[in-house]
Amino acid sequence: MSTKYIFITGGVVSGLGKGITASSLGRLLKNRGYKVVNQKFDPYINVDPGTMSPYEHGEVFVTDDGAETDLDLGHYERFTDVNLTTNCSVSSGKIYQSVISKERRGDYLGKTVQVIPHVTNEIKENIYSFEGQADIVITELGGTIGDIEGLAFVEAIRQVGLEKNPDDVMYIHVTLLPYISGSNELKSKPTQHSVKELQSFGIKPDILVCRSETDIPNEIRQKLALFCNVRPECVIPNLTAENLYAVPLMLEKQGLAKAVCEKLKLENKEPKNGEWEKLIETIKNLKGEVNIALVGKYMQLQDSYLSVAESLRHGGFANGVKVNVGFIDSETINEDTVCDILKNYDGILVPGGFGNRGIEGKITAIKYARENKIPFLGICLGMQMAVVEFSRNVLGLKDANSAEFSDDTKNPVIHIMETQKNVTKKGGTMRLGSYPCTIKKGSLAYKIYGKEHIDERHRHRFEYNNDYKERLEKAGLICSGTSPDGTLVEIVENINHPFFIAGQFHPEFKSRPDKPAPLFKALIKAAIENKKHKGVK
């Protein structure tokens, strides 16, 4: 079977859920037995999101092969359970960087380098890179049709439609049907204009996915079909679902996967949706709830911690409880406020981050969790600050700190990796991607993972300082996970606490709704026990 290509564009406004549509379609096609890969094109000139503020673009999602990518890749992986690669996240900056490098090397043999064909050819190379590796490639274009930054991508996907067999390429356009409360009606005109804009670039959409807050009357579907030149059964309603993971089954019911199979001449096999249906049933029947404090520093945009929050919810699904995530700004926490802010939470999580803003609040929150025996999970920077807190308040090294935040501390319990000392460029230069970890038998980490060897994804420059290892372990903060050669500390845990564990890696990047990351599942279980211990029903 030749590789099939699906392109998903957006119209009217941004933020319509193109990523969830692409993820859901990927799941539905995978459930039909097809090998699917999702890809994201982003129009911004940054080479990747790695140097962008979380306030600008939300979290940076990291793949196994060390790519710093758009957060939509997290949605793709969580829905399809496929580990994606660096070619799955492509920005204008990445494309132009490659084109300019080729020009400098003389690869174009003196030709005038232009958007067409050189930039568009580079884009198509990324699309075609999956040929033979996947049955279906689903490519989402970031932004909205008509954005000047995205025009080269639009032209490239138009060319794919000409270069490939017509039965191997299709276009899905996700639009908004606004509801006007004054006249009590949905309006189709913005979608009509958006489709007209798309057609002006030479692309005719095969399917319209229409976001709406209310049911779409049949007459509106017929009108959209007529004016947008699509078949009525290819106007797919996408209503607001009761939870994120219900979207695939909702779109299945609306006929999205069936319409895709018909257009691409794919056998519409009986979908094996049973496991996903079981997941949705579990989510619908959660009993009880726990409150988890997520103490971070990028709280103006909750998408900054998207994978962490979702992983906490996954842990809740596995334990049959609803998880209420409290997004706590670490800058609001100090010795005077910490009790009032955190006293009603059943567990505390301190996630990753960069820079010294809000650090003391994180340390204070960790101290509160340690002293009050509250279940605690630290991730990346959260792990490093757990080491700093313990060093200060248990070992008595009052100036203990990370070398990231203090150049002159006499006790840099966290220091920069040797390989990072001469790095001058910020983008893509950290310890990135999947690394192996060996877990100490008999430890809490071993109990959680149930095995001695694991692999987790990383994104950091600084490491645990082994010069302090003996003193820290003697006082109770043991190193239960290390690199296979024992030189890099990956997991620490407090043996004098019912549940206090922290990892240098980011377990949230591998969590799935039906296969939660072990550390999150264990945190929620510990939070449930903590809540019972407090006598709260």
PDB file of N, CA and C in Angstrom, residues 367-438:
ATOM      1  N   LYS A 367       9.874  21.714  51.528  1.00  0.00           N
ATOM      2  CA  LYS A 367      10.100  21.580  52.968  1.00  0.00           C
ATOM      3  C   LYS A 367       8.784  21.248  53.685  1.00  0.00           C
ATOM      4  N   TYR A 368       7.719  21.920  53.278  1.00  0.00           N
ATOM      5  CA  TYR A 368       6.398  21.690  53.879  1.00  0.00           C
ATOM      6  C   TYR A 368       5.960  20.240  53.639  1.00  0.00           C
ATOM      7  N   ALA A 369       6.163  19.745  52.410  1.00  0.00           N
ATOM      8  CA  ALA A 369       5.799  18.360  52.086  1.00  0.00           C
ATOM      9  C   ALA A 369       6.628  17.370  52.905  1.00  0.00           C
ATOM     10  N   ARG A 370       7.919  17.648  53.050  1.00  0.00           N
ATOM     11  CA  ARG A 370       8.803  16.740  53.786  1.00  0.00           C
ATOM     12  C   ARG A 370       8.442  16.705  55.264  1.00  0.00           C
ATOM     13  N   GLU A 371       8.269  17.861  55.863  1.00  0.00           N
ATOM     14  CA  GLU A 371       8.031  17.929  57.309  1.00  0.00           C
ATOM     15  C   GLU A 371       6.642  17.440  57.705  1.00  0.00           C
ATOM     16  N   ASN A 372       5.678  17.598  56.799  1.00  0.00           N
ATOM     17  CA  ASN A 372       4.307  17.224  57.122  1.00  0.00           C
ATOM     18  C   ASN A 372       3.886  15.882  56.524  1.00  0.00           C
ATOM     19  N   LYS A 373       4.866  15.146  55.985  1.00  0.00           N
ATOM     20  CA  LYS A 373       4.638  13.797  55.451  1.00  0.00           C
ATOM     21  C   LYS A 373       3.576  13.771  54.358  1.00  0.00           C
ATOM     22  N   ILE A 374       3.551  14.821  53.556  1.00  0.00           N
ATOM     23  CA  ILE A 374       2.611  14.889  52.433  1.00  0.00           C
ATOM     24  C   ILE A 374       3.262  14.242  51.213  1.00  0.00           C
ATOM     25  N   PRO A 375       2.567  13.370  50.488  1.00  0.00           N
ATOM     26  CA  PRO A 375       3.142  12.747  49.292  1.00  0.00           C
ATOM     27  C   PRO A 375       3.717  13.797  48.341  1.00  0.00           C
ATOM     28  N   PHE A 376       4.947  13.572  47.903  1.00  0.00           N
ATOM     29  CA  PHE A 376       5.654  14.562  47.085  1.00  0.00           C
ATOM     30  C   PHE A 376       6.317  13.901  45.878  1.00  0.00           C
ATOM     31  N   LEU A 377       6.174  14.564  44.732  1.00  0.00           N
ATOM     32  CA  LEU A 377       6.878  14.161  43.519  1.00  0.00           C
ATOM     33  C   LEU A 377       7.578  15.379  42.932  1.00  0.00           C
ATOM     34  N   GLY A 378       8.887  15.254  42.724  1.00  0.00           N
ATOM     35  CA  GLY A 378       9.664  16.315  42.089  1.00  0.00           C
ATOM     36  C   GLY A 378      10.095  15.894  40.697  1.00  0.00           C
ATOM     37  N   ILE A 379      10.019  16.825  39.759  1.00  0.00           N
ATOM     38  CA  ILE A 379      10.383  16.536  38.371  1.00  0.00           C
ATOM     39  C   ILE A 379      11.461  17.505  37.915  1.00  0.00           C
ATOM     40  N   CYS A 380      12.600  16.988  37.485  1.00  0.00           N
ATOM     41  CA  CYS A 380      13.701  17.777  36.923  1.00  0.00           C
ATOM     42  C   CYS A 380      14.148  18.857  37.909  1.00  0.00           C
ATOM     43  N   LEU A 381      13.793  20.115  37.688  1.00  0.00           N
ATOM     44  CA  LEU A 381      14.144  21.163  38.638  1.00  0.00           C
ATOM     45  C   LEU A 381      13.549  20.859  40.006  1.00  0.00           C
ATOM     46  N   GLY A 382      12.377  20.249  40.046  1.00  0.00           N
ATOM     47  CA  GLY A 382      11.764  19.859  41.313  1.00  0.00           C
ATOM     48  C   GLY A 382      12.620  18.876  42.076  1.00  0.00           C
ATOM     49  N   MET A 383      13.285  17.974  41.365  1.00  0.00           N
ATOM     50  CA  MET A 383      14.216  17.050  41.998  1.00  0.00           C
ATOM     51  C   MET A 383      15.433  17.797  42.533  1.00  0.00           C
ATOM     52  N   GLN A 384      15.970  18.706  41.739  1.00  0.00           N
ATOM     53  CA  GLN A 384      17.149  19.462  42.156  1.00  0.00           C
ATOM     54  C   GLN A 384      16.861  20.302  43.399  1.00  0.00           C
ATOM     55  N   MET A 385      15.668  20.917  43.442  1.00  0.00           N
ATOM     56  CA  MET A 385      15.311  21.738  44.595  1.00  0.00           C
ATOM     57  C   MET A 385      15.036  20.882  45.834  1.00  0.00           C
ATOM     58  N   ALA A 386      14.609  19.633  45.627  1.00  0.00           N
ATOM     59  CA  ALA A 386      14.450  18.721  46.762  1.00  0.00           C
ATOM     60  C   ALA A 386      15.810  18.430  47.398  1.00  0.00           C
ATOM     61  N   VAL A 387      16.843  18.312  46.565  1.00  0.00           N
ATOM     62  CA  VAL A 387      18.202  18.096  47.065  1.00  0.00           C
ATOM     63  C   VAL A 387      18.706  19.342  47.797  1.00  0.00           C
ATOM     64  N   VAL A 388      18.416  20.516  47.229  1.00  0.00           N
ATOM     65  CA  VAL A 388      18.821  21.777  47.874  1.00  0.00           C
ATOM     66  C   VAL A 388      18.136  21.925  49.226  1.00  0.00           C
ATOM     67  N   GLU A 389      16.830  21.673  49.265  1.00  0.00           N
ATOM     68  CA  GLU A 389      16.065  21.820  50.513  1.00  0.00           C
ATOM     69  C   GLU A 389      16.602  20.886  51.591  1.00  0.00           C
ATOM     70  N   PHE A 390      16.837  19.652  51.237  1.00  0.00           N
ATOM     71  CA  PHE A 390      17.336  18.667  52.195  1.00  0.00           C
ATOM     72  C   PHE A 390      18.734  19.062  52.691  1.00  0.00           C
ATOM     73  N   SER A 391      19.557  19.537  51.785  1.00  0.00           N
ATOM     74  CA  SER A 391      20.919  19.943  52.152  1.00  0.00           C
ATOM     75  C   SER A 391      20.896  21.107  53.139  1.00  0.00           C
ATOM     76  N   ARG A 392      19.986  22.045  52.899  1.00  0.00           N
ATOM     77  CA  ARG A 392      19.902  23.225  53.774  1.00  0.00           C
ATOM     78  C   ARG A 392      19.334  22.868  55.148  1.00  0.00           C
ATOM     79  N   ASN A 393      18.216  22.143  55.133  1.00  0.00           N
ATOM     80  CA  ASN A 393      17.438  22.007  56.365  1.00  0.00           C
ATOM     81  C   ASN A 393      17.662  20.711  57.129  1.00  0.00           C
ATOM     82  N   VAL A 394      18.310  19.727  56.523  1.00  0.00           N
ATOM     83  CA  VAL A 394      18.638  18.491  57.232  1.00  0.00           C
ATOM     84  C   VAL A 394      20.144  18.395  57.456  1.00  0.00           C
ATOM     85  N   LEU A 395      20.926  18.639  56.408  1.00  0.00           N
ATOM     86  CA  LEU A 395      22.381  18.606  56.586  1.00  0.00           C
ATOM     87  C   LEU A 395      22.924  19.876  57.241  1.00  0.00           C
ATOM     88  N   GLY A 396      22.124  20.952  57.203  1.00  0.00           N
ATOM     89  CA  GLY A 396      22.562  22.199  57.823  1.00  0.00           C
ATOM     90  C   GLY A 396      23.478  23.044  56.949  1.00  0.00           C
ATOM     91  N   LEU A 397      23.524  22.744  55.652  1.00  0.00           N
ATOM     92  CA  LEU A 397      24.332  23.552  54.714  1.00  0.00           C
ATOM     93  C   LEU A 397      23.474  24.716  54.237  1.00  0.00           C
ATOM     94  N   LYS A 398      23.435  25.781  55.030  1.00  0.00           N
ATOM     95  CA  LYS A 398      22.463  26.851  54.835  1.00  0.00           C
ATOM     96  C   LYS A 398      22.593  27.570  53.498  1.00  0.00           C
ATOM     97  N   ASP A 399      23.804  27.561  52.894  1.00  0.00           N
ATOM     98  CA  ASP A 399      23.956  28.249  51.617  1.00  0.00           C
ATOM     99  C   ASP A 399      23.880  27.268  50.439  1.00  0.00           C
ATOM    100  N   ALA A 400      23.478  26.027  50.696  1.00  0.00           N
ATOM    101  CA  ALA A 400      23.377  25.034  49.620  1.00  0.00           C
ATOM    102  C   ALA A 400      22.476  25.567  48.514  1.00  0.00           C
ATOM    103  N   ASN A 401      22.897  25.335  47.280  1.00  0.00           N
ATOM    104  CA  ASN A 401      22.135  25.871  46.147  1.00  0.00           C
ATOM    105  C   ASN A 401      22.529  25.137  44.877  1.00  0.00           C
ATOM    106  N   SER A 402      21.853  25.487  43.809  1.00  0.00           N
ATOM    107  CA  SER A 402      22.254  25.023  42.488  1.00  0.00           C
ATOM    108  C   SER A 402      23.181  26.063  41.878  1.00  0.00           C
ATOM    109  N   ALA A 403      24.203  25.602  41.186  1.00  0.00           N
ATOM    110  CA  ALA A 403      25.122  26.523  40.512  1.00  0.00           C
ATOM    111  C   ALA A 403      24.399  27.327  39.437  1.00  0.00           C
ATOM    112  N   GLU A 404      23.213  26.889  39.045  1.00  0.00           N
ATOM    113  CA  GLU A 404      22.420  27.654  38.080  1.00  0.00           C
ATOM    114  C   GLU A 404      21.973  28.986  38.670  1.00  0.00           C
ATOM    115  N   PHE A 405      21.770  29.011  39.997  1.00  0.00           N
ATOM    116  CA  PHE A 405      21.220  30.195  40.646  1.00  0.00           C
ATOM    117  C   PHE A 405      22.229  30.969  41.482  1.00  0.00           C
ATOM    118  N   SER A 406      23.352  30.345  41.806  1.00  0.00           N
ATOM    119  CA  SER A 406      24.359  31.013  42.640  1.00  0.00           C
ATOM    120  C   SER A 406      25.761  30.610  42.194  1.00  0.00           C
ATOM    121  N   ASP A 407      26.507  31.585  41.710  1.00  0.00           N
ATOM    122  CA  ASP A 407      27.878  31.312  41.263  1.00  0.00           C
ATOM    123  C   ASP A 407      28.844  31.144  42.432  1.00  0.00           C
ATOM    124  N   ASP A 408      28.497  31.764  43.567  1.00  0.00           N
ATOM    125  CA  ASP A 408      29.469  31.805  44.660  1.00  0.00           C
ATOM    126  C   ASP A 408      29.097  30.934  45.861  1.00  0.00           C
ATOM    127  N   THR A 409      28.060  30.083  45.726  1.00  0.00           N
ATOM    128  CA  THR A 409      27.727  29.203  46.847  1.00  0.00           C
ATOM    129  C   THR A 409      28.897  28.258  47.144  1.00  0.00           C
ATOM    130  N   LYS A 410      29.150  28.054  48.427  1.00  0.00           N
ATOM    131  CA  LYS A 410      30.220  27.128  48.820  1.00  0.00           C
ATOM    132  C   LYS A 410      29.752  25.675  48.749  1.00  0.00           C
ATOM    133  N   ASN A 411      28.437  25.504  48.593  1.00  0.00           N
ATOM    134  CA  ASN A 411      27.877  24.147  48.563  1.00  0.00           C
ATOM    135  C   ASN A 411      26.948  23.970  47.345  1.00  0.00           C
ATOM    136  N   PRO A 412      27.542  23.840  46.167  1.00  0.00           N
ATOM    137  CA  PRO A 412      26.739  23.642  44.944  1.00  0.00           C
ATOM    138  C   PRO A 412      26.285  22.183  44.834  1.00  0.00           C
ATOM    139  N   VAL A 413      25.242  21.844  45.575  1.00  0.00           N
ATOM    140  CA  VAL A 413      24.787  20.450  45.586  1.00  0.00           C
ATOM    141  C   VAL A 413      24.227  20.034  44.225  1.00  0.00           C
ATOM    142  N   ILE A 414      23.891  21.029  43.415  1.00  0.00           N
ATOM    143  CA  ILE A 414      23.539  20.819  42.011  1.00  0.00           C
ATOM    144  C   ILE A 414      24.536  21.621  41.193  1.00  0.00           C
ATOM    145  N   HIS A 415      25.208  20.968  40.257  1.00  0.00           N
ATOM    146  CA  HIS A 415      26.205  21.687  39.466  1.00  0.00           C
ATOM    147  C   HIS A 415      26.037  21.375  37.989  1.00  0.00           C
ATOM    148  N   ILE A 416      26.721  22.137  37.151  1.00  0.00           N
ATOM    149  CA  ILE A 416      26.555  21.976  35.710  1.00  0.00           C
ATOM    150  C   ILE A 416      27.299  20.732  35.233  1.00  0.00           C
ATOM    151  N   MET A 417      26.711  20.060  34.269  1.00  0.00           N
ATOM    152  CA  MET A 417      27.347  18.890  33.680  1.00  0.00           C
ATOM    153  C   MET A 417      28.658  19.293  33.018  1.00  0.00           C
ATOM    154  N   GLU A 418      29.633  18.414  33.077  1.00  0.00           N
ATOM    155  CA  GLU A 418      30.950  18.706  32.487  1.00  0.00           C
ATOM    156  C   GLU A 418      30.819  19.037  31.003  1.00  0.00           C
ATOM    157  N   THR A 419      29.944  18.310  30.310  1.00  0.00           N
ATOM    158  CA  THR A 419      29.788  18.521  28.869  1.00  0.00           C
ATOM    159  C   THR A 419      29.083  19.831  28.538  1.00  0.00           C
ATOM    160  N   GLN A 420      28.489  20.477  29.562  1.00  0.00           N
ATOM    161  CA  GLN A 420      27.749  21.715  29.323  1.00  0.00           C
ATOM    162  C   GLN A 420      28.589  22.962  29.598  1.00  0.00           C
ATOM    163  N   LYS A 421      29.766  22.805  30.161  1.00  0.00           N
ATOM    164  CA  LYS A 421      30.527  23.969  30.629  1.00  0.00           C
ATOM    165  C   LYS A 421      30.948  24.908  29.501  1.00  0.00           C
ATOM    166  N   ASN A 422      31.190  24.369  28.323  1.00  0.00           N
ATOM    167  CA  ASN A 422      31.646  25.200  27.215  1.00  0.00           C
ATOM    168  C   ASN A 422      30.566  25.478  26.185  1.00  0.00           C
ATOM    169  N   VAL A 423      29.315  25.173  26.537  1.00  0.00           N
ATOM    170  CA  VAL A 423      28.208  25.422  25.614  1.00  0.00           C
ATOM    171  C   VAL A 423      27.868  26.905  25.622  1.00  0.00           C
ATOM    172  N   THR A 424      27.768  27.505  24.431  1.00  0.00           N
ATOM    173  CA  THR A 424      27.422  28.923  24.328  1.00  0.00           C
ATOM    174  C   THR A 424      26.047  29.133  23.706  1.00  0.00           C
ATOM    175  N   LYS A 425      25.603  28.192  22.883  1.00  0.00           N
ATOM    176  CA  LYS A 425      24.290  28.315  22.247  1.00  0.00           C
ATOM    177  C   LYS A 425      23.242  27.612  23.110  1.00  0.00           C
ATOM    178  N   LYS A 426      22.076  28.241  23.224  1.00  0.00           N
ATOM    179  CA  LYS A 426      21.042  27.691  24.106  1.00  0.00           C
ATOM    180  C   LYS A 426      20.180  26.625  23.430  1.00  0.00           C
ATOM    181  N   GLY A 427      19.867  26.816  22.163  1.00  0.00           N
ATOM    182  CA  GLY A 427      18.919  25.932  21.506  1.00  0.00           C
ATOM    183  C   GLY A 427      19.427  24.531  21.277  1.00  0.00           C
ATOM    184  N   GLY A 428      18.701  23.531  21.788  1.00  0.00           N
ATOM    185  CA  GLY A 428      18.992  22.130  21.519  1.00  0.00           C
ATOM    186  C   GLY A 428      20.315  21.627  22.049  1.00  0.00           C
ATOM    187  N   THR A 429      20.834  22.249  23.115  1.00  0.00           N
ATOM    188  CA  THR A 429      22.168  21.880  23.606  1.00  0.00           C
ATOM    189  C   THR A 429      22.159  21.222  24.984  1.00  0.00           C
ATOM    190  N   MET A 430      20.989  20.986  25.548  1.00  0.00           N
ATOM    191  CA  MET A 430      20.908  20.358  26.863  1.00  0.00           C
ATOM    192  C   MET A 430      21.007  18.835  26.748  1.00  0.00           C
ATOM    193  N   ARG A 431      20.928  18.158  27.899  1.00  0.00           N
ATOM    194  CA  ARG A 431      20.770  16.693  27.873  1.00  0.00           C
ATOM    195  C   ARG A 431      19.312  16.448  27.506  1.00  0.00           C
ATOM    196  N   LEU A 432      19.099  16.000  26.286  1.00  0.00           N
ATOM    197  CA  LEU A 432      17.755  15.908  25.728  1.00  0.00           C
ATOM    198  C   LEU A 432      17.443  14.484  25.274  1.00  0.00           C
ATOM    199  N   GLY A 433      16.202  14.086  25.452  1.00  0.00           N
ATOM    200  CA  GLY A 433      15.742  12.812  24.947  1.00  0.00           C
ATOM    201  C   GLY A 433      15.831  11.683  25.950  1.00  0.00           C
ATOM    202  N   SER A 434      15.692  10.464  25.451  1.00  0.00           N
ATOM    203  CA  SER A 434      15.600   9.282  26.308  1.00  0.00           C
ATOM    204  C   SER A 434      16.972   8.796  26.751  1.00  0.00           C
ATOM    205  N   TYR A 435      17.097   8.527  28.047  1.00  0.00           N
ATOM    206  CA  TYR A 435      18.325   7.973  28.626  1.00  0.00           C
ATOM    207  C   TYR A 435      17.954   6.829  29.561  1.00  0.00           C
ATOM    208  N   PRO A 436      18.829   5.810  29.638  1.00  0.00           N
ATOM    209  CA  PRO A 436      18.549   4.679  30.528  1.00  0.00           C
ATOM    210  C   PRO A 436      18.821   5.014  31.989  1.00  0.00           C
ATOM    211  N   CYS A 437      18.126   4.333  32.867  1.00  0.00           N
ATOM    212  CA  CYS A 437      18.294   4.509  34.317  1.00  0.00           C
ATOM    213  C   CYS A 437      18.246   3.127  34.965  1.00  0.00           C
ATOM    214  N   THR A 438      19.158   2.889  35.897  1.00  0.00           N
ATOM    215  CA  THR A 438      19.182   1.648  36.659  1.00  0.00           C
ATOM    216  C   THR A 438      18.653   1.921  38.065  1.00  0.00           C
TER     217      THR A 438
END
